[in-house]
Short mmCIF file of C-alpha atoms and ligand atoms in Angstrom, two decimals:
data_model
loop_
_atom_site.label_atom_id
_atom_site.label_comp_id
_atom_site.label_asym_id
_atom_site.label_seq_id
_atom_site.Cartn_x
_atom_site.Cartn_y
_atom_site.Cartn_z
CA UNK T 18 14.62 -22.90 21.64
CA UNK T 19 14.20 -22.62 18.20
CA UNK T 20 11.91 -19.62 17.20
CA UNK T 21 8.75 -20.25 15.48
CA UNK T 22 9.25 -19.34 11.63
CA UNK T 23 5.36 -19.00 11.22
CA UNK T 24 3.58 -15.67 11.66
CA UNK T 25 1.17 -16.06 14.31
CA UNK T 26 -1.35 -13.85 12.42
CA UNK T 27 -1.40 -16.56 9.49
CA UNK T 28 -2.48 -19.63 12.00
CA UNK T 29 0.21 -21.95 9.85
CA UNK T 30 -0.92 -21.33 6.70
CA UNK T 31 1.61 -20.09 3.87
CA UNK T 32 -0.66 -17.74 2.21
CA UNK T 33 -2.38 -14.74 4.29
CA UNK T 34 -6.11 -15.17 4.64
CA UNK T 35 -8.42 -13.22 3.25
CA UNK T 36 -9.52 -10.80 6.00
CA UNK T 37 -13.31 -9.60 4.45
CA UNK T 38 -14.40 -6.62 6.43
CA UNK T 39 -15.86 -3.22 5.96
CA UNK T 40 -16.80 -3.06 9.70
CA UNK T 41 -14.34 -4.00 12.16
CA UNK T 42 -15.50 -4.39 15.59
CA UNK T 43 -13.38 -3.50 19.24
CA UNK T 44 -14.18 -4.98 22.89
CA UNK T 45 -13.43 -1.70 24.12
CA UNK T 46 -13.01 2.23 23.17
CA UNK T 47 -9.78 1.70 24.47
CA UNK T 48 -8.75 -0.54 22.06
CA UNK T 49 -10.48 1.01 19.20
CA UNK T 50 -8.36 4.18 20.13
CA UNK T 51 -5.14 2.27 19.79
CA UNK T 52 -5.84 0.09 16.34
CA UNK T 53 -4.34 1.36 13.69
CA UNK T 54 -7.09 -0.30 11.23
CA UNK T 55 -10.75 1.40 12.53
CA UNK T 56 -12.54 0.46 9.69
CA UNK T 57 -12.34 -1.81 6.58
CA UNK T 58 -12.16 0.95 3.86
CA UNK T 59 -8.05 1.29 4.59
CA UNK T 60 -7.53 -1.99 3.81
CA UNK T 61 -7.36 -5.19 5.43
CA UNK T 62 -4.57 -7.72 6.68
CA UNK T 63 -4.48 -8.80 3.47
CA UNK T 64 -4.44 -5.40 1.57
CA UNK T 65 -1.32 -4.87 4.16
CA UNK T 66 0.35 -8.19 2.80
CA UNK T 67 0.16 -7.15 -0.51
CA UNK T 68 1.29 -3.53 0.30
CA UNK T 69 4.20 -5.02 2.48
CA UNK T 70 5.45 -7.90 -0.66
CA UNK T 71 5.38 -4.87 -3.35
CA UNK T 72 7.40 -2.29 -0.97
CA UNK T 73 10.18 -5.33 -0.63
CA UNK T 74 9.82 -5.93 -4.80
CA UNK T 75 10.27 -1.91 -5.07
CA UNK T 76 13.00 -1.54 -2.63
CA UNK T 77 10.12 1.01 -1.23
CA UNK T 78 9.60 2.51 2.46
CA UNK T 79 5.69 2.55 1.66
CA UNK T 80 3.23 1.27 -0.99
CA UNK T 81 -0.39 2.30 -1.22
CA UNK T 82 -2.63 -0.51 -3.12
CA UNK T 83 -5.46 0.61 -5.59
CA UNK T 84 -7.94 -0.13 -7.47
CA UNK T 85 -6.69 -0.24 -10.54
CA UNK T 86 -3.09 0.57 -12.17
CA UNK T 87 -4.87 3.91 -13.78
CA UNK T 88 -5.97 4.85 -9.99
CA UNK T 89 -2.64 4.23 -9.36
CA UNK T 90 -1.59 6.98 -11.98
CA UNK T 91 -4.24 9.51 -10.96
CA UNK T 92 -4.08 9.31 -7.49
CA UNK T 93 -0.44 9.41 -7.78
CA UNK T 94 -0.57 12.63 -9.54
CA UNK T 95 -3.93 14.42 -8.35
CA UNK T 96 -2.16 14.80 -4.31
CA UNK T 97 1.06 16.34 -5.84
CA UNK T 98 -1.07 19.07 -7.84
CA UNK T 99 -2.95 22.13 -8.01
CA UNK T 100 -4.41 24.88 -10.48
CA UNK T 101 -1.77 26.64 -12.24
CA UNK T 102 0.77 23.65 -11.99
CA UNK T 103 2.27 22.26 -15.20
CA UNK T 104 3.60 18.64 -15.87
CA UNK T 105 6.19 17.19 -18.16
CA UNK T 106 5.23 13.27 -19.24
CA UNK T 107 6.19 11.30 -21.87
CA UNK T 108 4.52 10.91 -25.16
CA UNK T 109 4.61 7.76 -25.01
CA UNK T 110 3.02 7.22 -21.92
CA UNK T 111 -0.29 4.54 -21.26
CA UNK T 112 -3.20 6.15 -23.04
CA UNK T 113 -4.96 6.81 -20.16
CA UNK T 114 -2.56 8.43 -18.77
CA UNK T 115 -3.07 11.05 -21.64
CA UNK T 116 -6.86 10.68 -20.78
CA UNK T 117 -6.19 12.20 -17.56
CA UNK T 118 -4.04 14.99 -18.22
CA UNK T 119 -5.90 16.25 -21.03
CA UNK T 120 -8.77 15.67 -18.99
CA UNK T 121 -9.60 15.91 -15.78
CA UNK T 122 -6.11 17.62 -14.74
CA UNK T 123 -6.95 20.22 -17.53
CA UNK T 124 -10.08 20.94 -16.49
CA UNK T 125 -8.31 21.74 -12.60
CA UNK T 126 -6.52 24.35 -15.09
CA UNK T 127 -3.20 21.36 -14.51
CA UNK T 128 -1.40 22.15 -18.10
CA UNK T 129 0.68 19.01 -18.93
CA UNK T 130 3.45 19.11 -22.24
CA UNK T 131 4.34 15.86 -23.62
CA UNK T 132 8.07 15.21 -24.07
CA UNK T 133 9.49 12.86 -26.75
CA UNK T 134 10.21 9.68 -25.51
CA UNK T 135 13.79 9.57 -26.99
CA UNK T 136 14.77 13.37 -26.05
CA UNK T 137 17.93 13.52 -23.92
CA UNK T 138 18.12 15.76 -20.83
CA UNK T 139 18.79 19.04 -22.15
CA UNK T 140 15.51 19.07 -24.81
CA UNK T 141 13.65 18.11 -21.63
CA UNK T 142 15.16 20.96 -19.62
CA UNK T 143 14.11 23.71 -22.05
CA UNK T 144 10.65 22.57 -21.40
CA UNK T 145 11.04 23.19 -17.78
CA UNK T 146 8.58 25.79 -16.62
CA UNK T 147 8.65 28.23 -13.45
CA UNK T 148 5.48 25.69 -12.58
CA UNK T 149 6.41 22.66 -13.33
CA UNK T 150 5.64 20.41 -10.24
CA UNK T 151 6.42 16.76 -12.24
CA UNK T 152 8.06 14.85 -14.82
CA UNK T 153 5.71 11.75 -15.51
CA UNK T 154 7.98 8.35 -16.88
CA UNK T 155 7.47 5.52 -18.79
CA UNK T 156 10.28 3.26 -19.63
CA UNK T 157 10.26 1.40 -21.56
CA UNK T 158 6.73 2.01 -23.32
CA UNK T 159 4.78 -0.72 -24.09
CA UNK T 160 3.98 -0.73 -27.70
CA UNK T 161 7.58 -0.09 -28.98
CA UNK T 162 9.88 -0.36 -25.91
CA UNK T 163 11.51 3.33 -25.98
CA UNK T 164 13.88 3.86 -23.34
CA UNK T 165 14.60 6.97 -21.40
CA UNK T 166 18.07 8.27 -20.06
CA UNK T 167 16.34 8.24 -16.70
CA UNK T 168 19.60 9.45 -14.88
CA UNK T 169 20.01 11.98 -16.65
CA UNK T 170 16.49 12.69 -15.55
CA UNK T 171 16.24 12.21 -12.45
CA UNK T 172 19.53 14.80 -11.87
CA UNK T 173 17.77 17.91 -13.87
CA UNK T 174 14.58 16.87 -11.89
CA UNK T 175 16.52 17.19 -8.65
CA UNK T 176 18.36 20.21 -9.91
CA UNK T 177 14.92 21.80 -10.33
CA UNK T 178 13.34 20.48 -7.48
CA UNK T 179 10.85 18.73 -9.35
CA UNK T 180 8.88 15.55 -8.48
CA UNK T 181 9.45 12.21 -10.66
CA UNK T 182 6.92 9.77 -10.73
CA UNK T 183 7.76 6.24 -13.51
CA UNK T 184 4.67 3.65 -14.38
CA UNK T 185 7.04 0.56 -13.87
CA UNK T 186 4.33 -1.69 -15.37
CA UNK T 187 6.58 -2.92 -17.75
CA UNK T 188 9.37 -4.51 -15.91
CA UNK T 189 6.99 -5.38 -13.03
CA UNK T 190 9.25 -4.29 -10.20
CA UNK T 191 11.50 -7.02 -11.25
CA UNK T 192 13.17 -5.93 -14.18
CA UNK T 193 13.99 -2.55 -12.62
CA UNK T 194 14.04 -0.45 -9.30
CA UNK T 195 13.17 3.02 -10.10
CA UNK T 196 13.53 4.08 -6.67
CA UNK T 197 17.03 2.71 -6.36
CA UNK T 198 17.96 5.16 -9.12
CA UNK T 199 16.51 8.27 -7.37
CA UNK T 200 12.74 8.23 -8.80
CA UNK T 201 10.33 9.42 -6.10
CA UNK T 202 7.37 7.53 -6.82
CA UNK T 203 7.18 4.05 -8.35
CA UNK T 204 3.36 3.04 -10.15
CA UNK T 205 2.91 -0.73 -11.01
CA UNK T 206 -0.85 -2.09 -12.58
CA UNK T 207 -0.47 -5.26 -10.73
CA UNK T 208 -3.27 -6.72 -13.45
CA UNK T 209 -0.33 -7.44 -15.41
CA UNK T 210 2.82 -9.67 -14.81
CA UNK T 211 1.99 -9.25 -10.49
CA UNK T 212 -1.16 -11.00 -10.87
CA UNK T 213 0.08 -13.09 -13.65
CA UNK T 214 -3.68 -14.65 -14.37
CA UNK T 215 -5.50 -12.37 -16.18
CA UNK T 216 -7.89 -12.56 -13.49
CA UNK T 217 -7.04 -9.01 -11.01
CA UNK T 218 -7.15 -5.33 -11.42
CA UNK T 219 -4.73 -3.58 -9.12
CA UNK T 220 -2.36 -1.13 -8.84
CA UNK T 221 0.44 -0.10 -6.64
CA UNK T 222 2.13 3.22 -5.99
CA UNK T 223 5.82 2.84 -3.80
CA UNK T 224 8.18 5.29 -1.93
CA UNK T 225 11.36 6.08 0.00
CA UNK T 226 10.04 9.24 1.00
CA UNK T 227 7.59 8.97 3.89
CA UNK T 228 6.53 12.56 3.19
CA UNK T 229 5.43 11.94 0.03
CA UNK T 230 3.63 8.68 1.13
CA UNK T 231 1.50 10.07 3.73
CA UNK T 232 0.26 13.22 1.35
CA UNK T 233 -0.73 10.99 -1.52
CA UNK T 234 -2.30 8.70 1.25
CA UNK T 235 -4.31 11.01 2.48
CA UNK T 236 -5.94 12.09 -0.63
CA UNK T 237 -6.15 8.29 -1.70
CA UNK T 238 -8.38 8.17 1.87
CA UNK T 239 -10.58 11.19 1.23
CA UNK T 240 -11.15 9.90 -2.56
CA UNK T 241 -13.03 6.86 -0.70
CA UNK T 242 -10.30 4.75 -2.99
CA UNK T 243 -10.43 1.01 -1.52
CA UNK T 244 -8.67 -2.57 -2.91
CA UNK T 245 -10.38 -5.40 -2.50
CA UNK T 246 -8.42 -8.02 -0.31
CA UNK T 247 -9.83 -10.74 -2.20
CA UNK T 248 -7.97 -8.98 -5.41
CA UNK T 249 -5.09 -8.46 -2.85
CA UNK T 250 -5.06 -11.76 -1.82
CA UNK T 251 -4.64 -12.87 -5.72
CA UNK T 252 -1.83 -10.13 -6.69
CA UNK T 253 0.06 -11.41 -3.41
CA UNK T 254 -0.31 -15.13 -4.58
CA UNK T 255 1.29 -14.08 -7.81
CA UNK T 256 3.68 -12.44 -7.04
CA UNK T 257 5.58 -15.54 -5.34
CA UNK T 258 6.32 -16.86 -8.75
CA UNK T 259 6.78 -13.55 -10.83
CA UNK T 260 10.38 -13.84 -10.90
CA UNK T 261 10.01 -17.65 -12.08
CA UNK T 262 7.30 -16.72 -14.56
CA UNK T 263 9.05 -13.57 -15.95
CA UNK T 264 12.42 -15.37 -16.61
CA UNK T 265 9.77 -18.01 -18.83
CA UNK T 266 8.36 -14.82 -20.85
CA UNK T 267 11.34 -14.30 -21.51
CA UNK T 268 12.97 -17.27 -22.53
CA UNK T 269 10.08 -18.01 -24.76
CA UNK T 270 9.89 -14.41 -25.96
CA UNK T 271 13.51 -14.31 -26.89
CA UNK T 272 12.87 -17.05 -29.38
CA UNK T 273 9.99 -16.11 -30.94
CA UNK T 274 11.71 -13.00 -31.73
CA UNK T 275 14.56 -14.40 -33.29
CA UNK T 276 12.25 -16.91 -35.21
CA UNK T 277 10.27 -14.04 -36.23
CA UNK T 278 12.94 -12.19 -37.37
CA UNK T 279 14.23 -14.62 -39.30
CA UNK T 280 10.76 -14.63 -41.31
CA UNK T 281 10.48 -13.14 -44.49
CA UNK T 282 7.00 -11.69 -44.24
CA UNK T 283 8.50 -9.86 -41.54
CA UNK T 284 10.00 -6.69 -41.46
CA UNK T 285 11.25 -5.51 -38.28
CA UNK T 286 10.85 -7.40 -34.56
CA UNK T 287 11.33 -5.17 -31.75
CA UNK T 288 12.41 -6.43 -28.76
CA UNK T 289 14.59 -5.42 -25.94
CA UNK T 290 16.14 -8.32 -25.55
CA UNK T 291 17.40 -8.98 -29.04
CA UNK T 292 21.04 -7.63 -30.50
CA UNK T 293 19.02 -5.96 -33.28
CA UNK T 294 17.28 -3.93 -30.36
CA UNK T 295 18.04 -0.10 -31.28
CA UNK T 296 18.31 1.03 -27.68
CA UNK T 297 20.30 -2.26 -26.51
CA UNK T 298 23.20 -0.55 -24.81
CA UNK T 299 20.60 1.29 -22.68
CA UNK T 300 18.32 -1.35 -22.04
CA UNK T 301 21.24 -3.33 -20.53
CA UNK T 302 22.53 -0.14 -18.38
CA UNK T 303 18.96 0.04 -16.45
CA UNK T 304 17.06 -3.50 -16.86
CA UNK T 305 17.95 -6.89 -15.72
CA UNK T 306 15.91 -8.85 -18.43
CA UNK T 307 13.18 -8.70 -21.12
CA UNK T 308 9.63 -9.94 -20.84
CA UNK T 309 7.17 -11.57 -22.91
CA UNK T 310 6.03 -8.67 -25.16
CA UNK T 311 7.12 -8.42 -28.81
CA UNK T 312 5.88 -5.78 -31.56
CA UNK T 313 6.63 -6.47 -34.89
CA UNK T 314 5.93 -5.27 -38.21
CA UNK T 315 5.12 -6.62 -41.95
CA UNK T 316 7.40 -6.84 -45.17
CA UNK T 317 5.44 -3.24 -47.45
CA UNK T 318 3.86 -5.80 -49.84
CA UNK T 319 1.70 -7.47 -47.54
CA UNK T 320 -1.52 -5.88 -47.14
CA UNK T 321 -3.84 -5.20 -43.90
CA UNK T 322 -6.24 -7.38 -44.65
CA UNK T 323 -3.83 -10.05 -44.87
CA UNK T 324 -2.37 -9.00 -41.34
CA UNK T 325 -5.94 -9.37 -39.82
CA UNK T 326 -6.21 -12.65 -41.38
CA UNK T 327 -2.81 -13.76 -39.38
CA UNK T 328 -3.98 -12.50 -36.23
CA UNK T 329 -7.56 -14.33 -36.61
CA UNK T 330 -5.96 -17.25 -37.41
CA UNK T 331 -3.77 -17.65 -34.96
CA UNK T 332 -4.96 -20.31 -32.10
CA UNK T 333 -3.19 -20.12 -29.00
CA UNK T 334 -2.58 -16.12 -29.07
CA UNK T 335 -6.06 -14.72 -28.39
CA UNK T 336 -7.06 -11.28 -29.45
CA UNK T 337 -7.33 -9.16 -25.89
CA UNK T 338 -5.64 -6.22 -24.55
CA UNK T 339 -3.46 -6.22 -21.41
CA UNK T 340 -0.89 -8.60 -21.10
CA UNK T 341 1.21 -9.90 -18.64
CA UNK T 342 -0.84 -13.08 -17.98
CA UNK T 343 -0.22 -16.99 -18.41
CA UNK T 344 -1.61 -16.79 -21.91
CA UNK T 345 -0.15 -15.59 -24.93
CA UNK T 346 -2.43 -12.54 -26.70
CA UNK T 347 -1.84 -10.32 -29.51
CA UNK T 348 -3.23 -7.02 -31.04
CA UNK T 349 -2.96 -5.23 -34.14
CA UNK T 350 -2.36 -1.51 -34.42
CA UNK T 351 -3.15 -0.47 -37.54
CA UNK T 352 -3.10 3.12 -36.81
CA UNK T 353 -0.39 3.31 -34.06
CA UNK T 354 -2.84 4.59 -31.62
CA UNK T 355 -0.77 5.67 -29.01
CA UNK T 356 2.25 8.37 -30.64
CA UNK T 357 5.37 6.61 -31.60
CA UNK T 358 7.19 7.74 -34.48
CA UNK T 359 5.35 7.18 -38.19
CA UNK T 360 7.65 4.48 -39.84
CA UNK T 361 5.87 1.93 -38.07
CA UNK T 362 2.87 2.62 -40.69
CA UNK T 363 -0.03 0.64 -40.38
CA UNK T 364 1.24 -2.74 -39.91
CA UNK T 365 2.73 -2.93 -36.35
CA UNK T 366 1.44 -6.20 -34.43
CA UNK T 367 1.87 -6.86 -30.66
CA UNK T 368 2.30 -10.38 -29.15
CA UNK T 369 2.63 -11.33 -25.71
CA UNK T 370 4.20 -14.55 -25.07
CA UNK T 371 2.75 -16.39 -22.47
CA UNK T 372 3.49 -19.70 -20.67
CA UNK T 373 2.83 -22.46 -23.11
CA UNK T 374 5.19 -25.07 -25.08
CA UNK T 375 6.79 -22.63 -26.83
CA UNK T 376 7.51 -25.35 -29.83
CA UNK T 377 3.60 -24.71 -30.10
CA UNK T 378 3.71 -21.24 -30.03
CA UNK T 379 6.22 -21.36 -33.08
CA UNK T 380 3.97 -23.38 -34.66
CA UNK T 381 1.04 -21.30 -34.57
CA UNK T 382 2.78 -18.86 -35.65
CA UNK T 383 4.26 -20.45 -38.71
CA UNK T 384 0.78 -21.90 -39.56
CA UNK T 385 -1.17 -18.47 -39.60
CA UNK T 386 1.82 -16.65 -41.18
CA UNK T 387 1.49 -19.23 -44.25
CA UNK T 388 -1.90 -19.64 -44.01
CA UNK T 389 -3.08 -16.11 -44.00
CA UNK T 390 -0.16 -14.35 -46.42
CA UNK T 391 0.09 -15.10 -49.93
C1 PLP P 406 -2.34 -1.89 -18.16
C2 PLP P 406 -1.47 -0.72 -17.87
C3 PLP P 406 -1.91 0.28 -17.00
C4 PLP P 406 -3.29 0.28 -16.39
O1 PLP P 406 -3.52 -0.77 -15.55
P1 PLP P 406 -4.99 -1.27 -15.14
O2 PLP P 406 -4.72 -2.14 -13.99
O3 PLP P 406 -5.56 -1.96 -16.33
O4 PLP P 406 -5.79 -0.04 -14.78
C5 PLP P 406 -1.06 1.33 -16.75
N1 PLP P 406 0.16 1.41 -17.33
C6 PLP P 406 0.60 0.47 -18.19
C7 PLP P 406 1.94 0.61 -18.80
C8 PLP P 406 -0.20 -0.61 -18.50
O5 PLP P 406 0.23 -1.52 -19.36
#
């Protein structure tokens, strides 16, 4: 007989519903004794869907979903901590990943030292303290796409006995498997290229190490920390066609950049994906593929107030942060807000390519770049 390919659980439908509960209710003591769900505050079916599809993406034992990708950062690191600790993370790291450091972690007398993006293994090492519990990753960062010699690492974290934790927002568990390469803790926002529609906050944190998953569990559970499953049920319906939609970025992306390099208003594109890329050799060693984001900067004569012009008057990029969804954005950073080194001036501009005819994307662009620069 053949066996049924449906999950019983899902009555036929492809999709898991969306299970809605803060109470959930027994026939029996009994069987309230024996459920491993008591009550809707550690997630739903649906949360468990989600959890299950990311740990598969993330080659991952566990996953814990969150609220948000930043409660996926602090509640990451918060478990793994106490006074008098010190952390190593990179200076290039999400903003708000600084926020909490310098913050809250501070303030729990947590001393974190930033480590250039670009320094190999042995700069990191002399930074090593007697107390340092973690080494915090981003690679690549997501203004200008630095990459970090993560073996190298990931072998003087081990040497040292030290924790590594990567947000793998970027490459969106697709691109790259940090926990294939020996990083302990994987941290995804799934508002980005997971959800895919602009329309989701989430985050996900993934493990091999069971250990490691059940203390940062815990805390998440006394925190009162909680994902929605409607949200879940969203990030789980994107994620079917992330590896379609990323390999579209992409396409797109690698166009524009070329296109855009070939401009004369413009004086350096950086992306990954391009031969021009700095880092190239690297980004081939650890990532299967680019996505849609491209930073770029202007030729010296052209002047800021001609660079806001361009990015007003371009039509199908909207002005928004994030990125990561079906619709193409952009953002200028006049003053490089988050540290990367100081020849970028005050001219860098961030696009994300989304999902539209990319002949129309070119277009805009052409139109606003001769429209708005003399
Ligand atoms: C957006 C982003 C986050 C935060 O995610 P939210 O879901 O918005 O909280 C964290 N890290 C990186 C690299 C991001 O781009």
């Amino acid at each position: 007989m053949k066996m049924s390919k449906l999950k019983s659980i899902y009555l036929g439908s492809v999709n898991p519903p969306i299970y809605q509960a803060s109470t959930i209710a027994f026939d029996s003591l009994a069987d309230l004794a024996k459920a491993d769900k008591q009550y809707g505050r550690v997630g739903t079916e649906t949360n468990e869907a989600l959890a299950l599809a990311i740990s598969k993406l993330e080659n991952a034992a566990k996953t814990i979903i969150t609220s948000s990708g930043v409660s996926a950062i602090t509640h990451s690191l918060l478990p793994l901590l106490k006074t008098g600790d010190h952390i190593l993370v990179c200076d290039t790291a999400y903003l708000p990943t600084h926020f909490f450091c310098n913050g809250l972690l501070n303030n729990f007398g947590i001393t974190t030292s930033y480590y250039d993006a670009k320094a190999s293994g042995d700069d990191i090492t002399k930074l090593i303290q007697d107390n340092t519990k973690l080494i915090f990753l981003e690679s690549p960062s997501s203004l200008v796409y630095e990459i970090q010699e993560l073996d190298e690492i990931v072998q003087l974290a081990k040497d040292h006995n030290i924790i590594t934790a990567i947000d793998n927002t970027w490459a969106a568990g697709e691109l790259f498997k940090p926990l294939d390469i020996g990083i302990d803790i994987s941290i995804q926002s799934l508002s980005k290229y997971c959800g895919g529609h602009s329309d989701v906050l989430l985050g996900s944190i993934s493990f091999k190490n069971e250990k490691l998953y059940s203390e940062i569990w815990d805390s998440f559970y006394q925190l009162g920390n909680h994902a929605s499953p409607q949200d879940c049920y969203l990030a789980y319906r994107g994620l079917q066609t992330l590896a379609t939609r990323l390999n579209a970025h992409q396409e797109s992306a690698l166009k524009l950049a070329k296109f855009l390099e070939a401009r004369n208003e413009i004086k350096e594109v950086i992306y990954p994906g391009l031969d021009s890329f700095v880092q190239k050799e690297r980004f081939e060693k650890y990532f299967k593929g680019g996505n849609g984001l491209i930073s770029f900067t202007f030729a010296d004569k052209i002047s800021q107030d001609e660079i806001k012009k361009f990015v007003d008057n371009l039509q199908y990029f909207k002005i928004g942060f994030s990125w990561g969804g079906y619709e193409s954005l952009v953002m200028y950073y006049p003053d490089c807000s988050q540290k990367i080194s100081d020849n970028y001036g005050s001219t860098l501009v961030r696009i994300h390519v989304g999902l539209e005819n990319v002949n129309d994307l070119e277009v805009d662009l052409t139109k606003s770049l001769e429209n708005s620069i003399c």
